Short mmCIF file of N, CA and C in Angstrom, two decimals:
data_model
loop_
_atom_site.label_atom_id
_atom_site.label_comp_id
_atom_site.label_asym_id
_atom_site.label_seq_id
_atom_site.Cartn_x
_atom_site.Cartn_y
_atom_site.Cartn_z
N ILE A 793 -170.19 22.80 121.30
CA ILE A 793 -171.60 22.44 121.27
C ILE A 793 -171.83 21.54 120.06
N GLY A 794 -172.37 20.37 120.32
CA GLY A 794 -172.57 19.40 119.25
C GLY A 794 -173.76 19.71 118.34
N SER A 795 -174.85 20.20 118.93
CA SER A 795 -176.03 20.56 118.14
C SER A 795 -176.79 21.66 118.88
N SER A 796 -177.78 22.23 118.21
CA SER A 796 -178.52 23.32 118.83
C SER A 796 -179.26 22.86 120.08
N SER A 797 -179.63 21.58 120.16
CA SER A 797 -180.32 21.09 121.35
C SER A 797 -179.38 20.98 122.55
N ASP A 798 -178.07 21.11 122.32
CA ASP A 798 -177.09 21.12 123.41
C ASP A 798 -176.83 22.54 123.92
N ALA A 799 -177.54 23.53 123.36
CA ALA A 799 -177.26 24.93 123.67
C ALA A 799 -178.38 25.59 124.45
N LYS A 800 -177.99 26.60 125.22
CA LYS A 800 -178.96 27.51 125.82
C LYS A 800 -178.59 28.92 125.36
N ALA A 801 -179.60 29.71 125.09
CA ALA A 801 -179.38 31.06 124.58
C ALA A 801 -179.87 32.08 125.61
N ILE A 802 -179.07 33.11 125.81
CA ILE A 802 -179.44 34.23 126.67
C ILE A 802 -179.46 35.46 125.78
N LEU A 803 -180.66 36.01 125.59
CA LEU A 803 -180.83 37.18 124.73
C LEU A 803 -180.90 38.43 125.58
N HIS A 804 -180.06 39.41 125.26
CA HIS A 804 -180.10 40.72 125.91
C HIS A 804 -180.65 41.69 124.88
N LEU A 805 -181.77 42.33 125.22
CA LEU A 805 -182.42 43.24 124.29
C LEU A 805 -182.69 44.57 124.96
N PRO A 806 -182.48 45.70 124.26
CA PRO A 806 -182.70 47.01 124.87
C PRO A 806 -184.17 47.43 124.91
N ASP A 807 -185.01 46.84 124.07
CA ASP A 807 -186.41 47.23 123.96
C ASP A 807 -187.25 46.51 125.03
N GLU A 808 -187.71 47.26 126.03
CA GLU A 808 -188.48 46.68 127.13
C GLU A 808 -189.75 45.99 126.65
N ASN A 809 -190.39 46.55 125.61
CA ASN A 809 -191.61 45.93 125.07
C ASN A 809 -191.31 44.56 124.46
N LEU A 810 -190.22 44.46 123.75
CA LEU A 810 -189.83 43.18 123.15
C LEU A 810 -189.45 42.18 124.23
N VAL A 811 -188.74 42.64 125.24
CA VAL A 811 -188.38 41.77 126.37
C VAL A 811 -189.65 41.24 127.03
N SER A 812 -190.60 42.10 127.29
CA SER A 812 -191.87 41.70 127.91
C SER A 812 -192.62 40.71 127.04
N LEU A 813 -192.66 40.98 125.75
CA LEU A 813 -193.35 40.09 124.82
C LEU A 813 -192.73 38.69 124.83
N LEU A 814 -191.40 38.63 124.71
CA LEU A 814 -190.73 37.33 124.68
C LEU A 814 -190.83 36.61 126.02
N LYS A 815 -190.81 37.35 127.12
CA LYS A 815 -190.96 36.72 128.43
C LYS A 815 -192.37 36.18 128.63
N SER A 816 -193.35 36.73 127.92
CA SER A 816 -194.73 36.26 128.06
C SER A 816 -194.94 34.91 127.36
N VAL A 817 -194.03 34.55 126.49
CA VAL A 817 -194.11 33.26 125.80
C VAL A 817 -193.59 32.18 126.75
N ASP A 818 -194.32 31.05 126.81
CA ASP A 818 -193.91 29.92 127.64
C ASP A 818 -192.45 29.55 127.34
N GLY A 819 -191.70 29.21 128.38
CA GLY A 819 -190.27 28.92 128.24
C GLY A 819 -189.97 27.83 127.22
N ALA A 820 -190.76 26.75 127.22
CA ALA A 820 -190.54 25.67 126.26
C ALA A 820 -190.81 26.15 124.83
N GLU A 821 -191.85 26.95 124.66
CA GLU A 821 -192.15 27.49 123.34
C GLU A 821 -191.05 28.46 122.88
N ARG A 822 -190.55 29.27 123.81
CA ARG A 822 -189.48 30.22 123.47
C ARG A 822 -188.23 29.44 123.04
N ALA A 823 -187.92 28.35 123.72
CA ALA A 823 -186.77 27.54 123.35
C ALA A 823 -186.95 26.94 121.95
N ARG A 824 -188.15 26.45 121.67
CA ARG A 824 -188.44 25.91 120.32
C ARG A 824 -188.32 27.01 119.26
N LEU A 825 -188.77 28.20 119.58
CA LEU A 825 -188.70 29.33 118.65
C LEU A 825 -187.25 29.59 118.23
N PHE A 826 -186.33 29.48 119.18
CA PHE A 826 -184.92 29.75 118.89
C PHE A 826 -184.12 28.48 118.59
N GLY A 827 -184.77 27.31 118.66
CA GLY A 827 -184.11 26.05 118.30
C GLY A 827 -183.05 25.60 119.27
N VAL A 828 -183.24 25.91 120.55
CA VAL A 828 -182.28 25.52 121.59
C VAL A 828 -183.02 24.85 122.75
N SER A 829 -182.28 24.31 123.71
CA SER A 829 -182.91 23.67 124.86
C SER A 829 -183.52 24.67 125.83
N GLU A 830 -182.92 25.85 125.93
CA GLU A 830 -183.43 26.88 126.84
C GLU A 830 -183.11 28.25 126.26
N ALA A 831 -184.06 29.17 126.34
CA ALA A 831 -183.84 30.54 125.87
C ALA A 831 -184.38 31.50 126.91
N THR A 832 -183.51 32.33 127.45
CA THR A 832 -183.93 33.34 128.41
C THR A 832 -183.75 34.72 127.78
N VAL A 833 -184.53 35.67 128.28
CA VAL A 833 -184.51 37.03 127.74
C VAL A 833 -184.30 38.00 128.90
N GLU A 834 -183.39 38.94 128.70
CA GLU A 834 -183.08 39.95 129.71
C GLU A 834 -182.96 41.31 129.03
N LYS A 835 -183.24 42.36 129.78
CA LYS A 835 -183.04 43.71 129.26
C LYS A 835 -181.55 44.03 129.31
N GLY A 836 -181.05 44.63 128.25
CA GLY A 836 -179.64 44.99 128.19
C GLY A 836 -179.25 45.37 126.77
N GLU A 837 -177.96 45.53 126.56
CA GLU A 837 -177.44 45.84 125.23
C GLU A 837 -177.70 44.66 124.30
N ASP A 838 -177.92 44.96 123.01
CA ASP A 838 -178.16 43.90 122.03
C ASP A 838 -177.03 42.87 122.06
N SER A 839 -177.36 41.66 122.46
CA SER A 839 -176.38 40.57 122.38
C SER A 839 -177.09 39.24 122.60
N ILE A 840 -176.47 38.21 122.10
CA ILE A 840 -176.94 36.85 122.33
C ILE A 840 -175.74 36.05 122.83
N VAL A 841 -175.91 35.41 123.96
CA VAL A 841 -174.87 34.57 124.53
C VAL A 841 -175.34 33.12 124.38
N ILE A 842 -174.51 32.29 123.80
CA ILE A 842 -174.81 30.87 123.64
C ILE A 842 -173.88 30.09 124.55
N LYS A 843 -174.46 29.22 125.36
CA LYS A 843 -173.69 28.40 126.29
C LYS A 843 -174.07 26.94 126.12
N VAL A 844 -173.18 26.06 126.53
CA VAL A 844 -173.50 24.63 126.57
C VAL A 844 -174.51 24.41 127.68
N ASP A 845 -175.56 23.67 127.37
CA ASP A 845 -176.58 23.35 128.38
C ASP A 845 -176.16 22.07 129.08
N ASN A 846 -175.83 22.16 130.35
CA ASN A 846 -175.36 21.01 131.12
C ASN A 846 -176.47 20.30 131.88
N ASP A 847 -177.72 20.73 131.68
CA ASP A 847 -178.83 20.02 132.31
C ASP A 847 -178.92 18.62 131.72
N PRO A 848 -179.56 17.68 132.44
CA PRO A 848 -179.69 16.32 131.92
C PRO A 848 -180.44 16.29 130.58
N LEU A 849 -180.06 15.33 129.74
CA LEU A 849 -180.67 15.19 128.42
C LEU A 849 -181.84 14.22 128.48
N CYS A 850 -183.02 14.66 128.04
CA CYS A 850 -184.19 13.79 127.93
C CYS A 850 -183.98 12.90 126.72
N GLU A 851 -184.12 11.59 126.92
CA GLU A 851 -183.87 10.65 125.83
C GLU A 851 -185.00 10.61 124.80
N ARG A 852 -186.15 11.18 125.13
CA ARG A 852 -187.28 11.17 124.19
C ARG A 852 -187.28 12.41 123.30
N CYS A 853 -187.26 13.59 123.89
CA CYS A 853 -187.32 14.83 123.09
C CYS A 853 -185.93 15.34 122.70
N ARG A 854 -184.89 14.75 123.30
CA ARG A 854 -183.49 15.09 123.01
C ARG A 854 -183.14 16.52 123.37
N LEU A 855 -183.85 17.09 124.37
CA LEU A 855 -183.53 18.42 124.86
C LEU A 855 -182.98 18.32 126.27
N HIS A 856 -182.09 19.22 126.61
CA HIS A 856 -181.58 19.29 127.97
C HIS A 856 -182.63 19.99 128.83
N LYS A 857 -183.05 19.36 129.91
CA LYS A 857 -184.09 19.91 130.78
C LYS A 857 -183.69 19.74 132.23
N LYS A 858 -183.94 20.77 133.02
CA LYS A 858 -183.64 20.71 134.45
C LYS A 858 -184.41 19.59 135.14
N ASP A 859 -185.63 19.31 134.65
CA ASP A 859 -186.47 18.30 135.30
C ASP A 859 -186.28 16.89 134.73
N ALA A 860 -185.32 16.69 133.86
CA ALA A 860 -185.07 15.35 133.32
C ALA A 860 -184.34 14.50 134.36
N VAL A 861 -184.94 13.38 134.68
CA VAL A 861 -184.34 12.46 135.66
C VAL A 861 -184.44 11.03 135.16
N LYS A 862 -183.54 10.19 135.66
CA LYS A 862 -183.56 8.79 135.30
C LYS A 862 -184.74 8.13 136.00
N ARG A 863 -185.60 7.51 135.24
CA ARG A 863 -186.81 6.85 135.75
C ARG A 863 -186.48 5.42 136.18
N GLU A 864 -187.47 4.75 136.79
CA GLU A 864 -187.27 3.39 137.29
C GLU A 864 -186.78 2.43 136.21
N ASN A 865 -187.22 2.66 134.96
CA ASN A 865 -186.82 1.78 133.86
C ASN A 865 -185.43 2.12 133.31
N GLY A 866 -184.75 3.11 133.91
CA GLY A 866 -183.40 3.49 133.50
C GLY A 866 -183.34 4.53 132.41
N VAL A 867 -184.49 4.97 131.90
CA VAL A 867 -184.54 5.97 130.83
C VAL A 867 -184.65 7.36 131.45
N THR A 868 -183.88 8.30 130.95
CA THR A 868 -183.95 9.68 131.43
C THR A 868 -184.99 10.43 130.62
N LEU A 869 -186.02 10.95 131.33
CA LEU A 869 -187.11 11.68 130.69
C LEU A 869 -187.38 12.98 131.43
N CYS A 870 -187.80 14.00 130.66
CA CYS A 870 -188.27 15.24 131.29
C CYS A 870 -189.73 15.04 131.69
N ALA A 871 -190.26 15.93 132.50
CA ALA A 871 -191.62 15.81 132.99
C ALA A 871 -192.63 15.83 131.84
N ARG A 872 -192.40 16.66 130.84
CA ARG A 872 -193.33 16.76 129.71
C ARG A 872 -193.41 15.44 128.95
N CYS A 873 -192.27 14.82 128.70
CA CYS A 873 -192.26 13.55 127.97
C CYS A 873 -192.83 12.42 128.81
N GLU A 874 -192.54 12.42 130.10
CA GLU A 874 -193.10 11.39 130.96
C GLU A 874 -194.64 11.49 130.97
N GLU A 875 -195.14 12.71 131.05
CA GLU A 875 -196.59 12.91 131.04
C GLU A 875 -197.20 12.43 129.72
N ALA A 876 -196.53 12.72 128.61
CA ALA A 876 -197.03 12.29 127.29
C ALA A 876 -197.07 10.77 127.20
N ILE A 877 -196.08 10.11 127.74
CA ILE A 877 -196.04 8.64 127.70
C ILE A 877 -197.14 8.06 128.59
N GLU A 878 -197.32 8.64 129.75
CA GLU A 878 -198.37 8.16 130.67
C GLU A 878 -199.76 8.33 130.06
N GLU A 879 -199.98 9.41 129.32
CA GLU A 879 -201.28 9.64 128.68
C GLU A 879 -201.58 8.60 127.62
N LYS A 880 -200.55 8.09 126.93
CA LYS A 880 -200.72 7.09 125.89
C LYS A 880 -201.04 5.71 126.46
N GLN A 881 -200.64 5.47 127.70
CA GLN A 881 -200.81 4.13 128.28
C GLN A 881 -202.17 3.94 128.87
#
């Protein structure tokens, strides 16, 4: 893994309340909280699994996102970044 933005984290936590709390946080915010492209939370024994995120890389936010696609201009953007650019125009 070259940088934290190339990683996805899977957190296994035994505390159901903590799992519920973290799942209630928006996925993008949860990823920012942990400094990775994607962070999922599951009930289980205490552990964190870090994997390479193979989703496409958004050229604007530099995060791997499932919804990042190459646009007509040849730039790969996620939906959030495309929306932000469209709002500015």
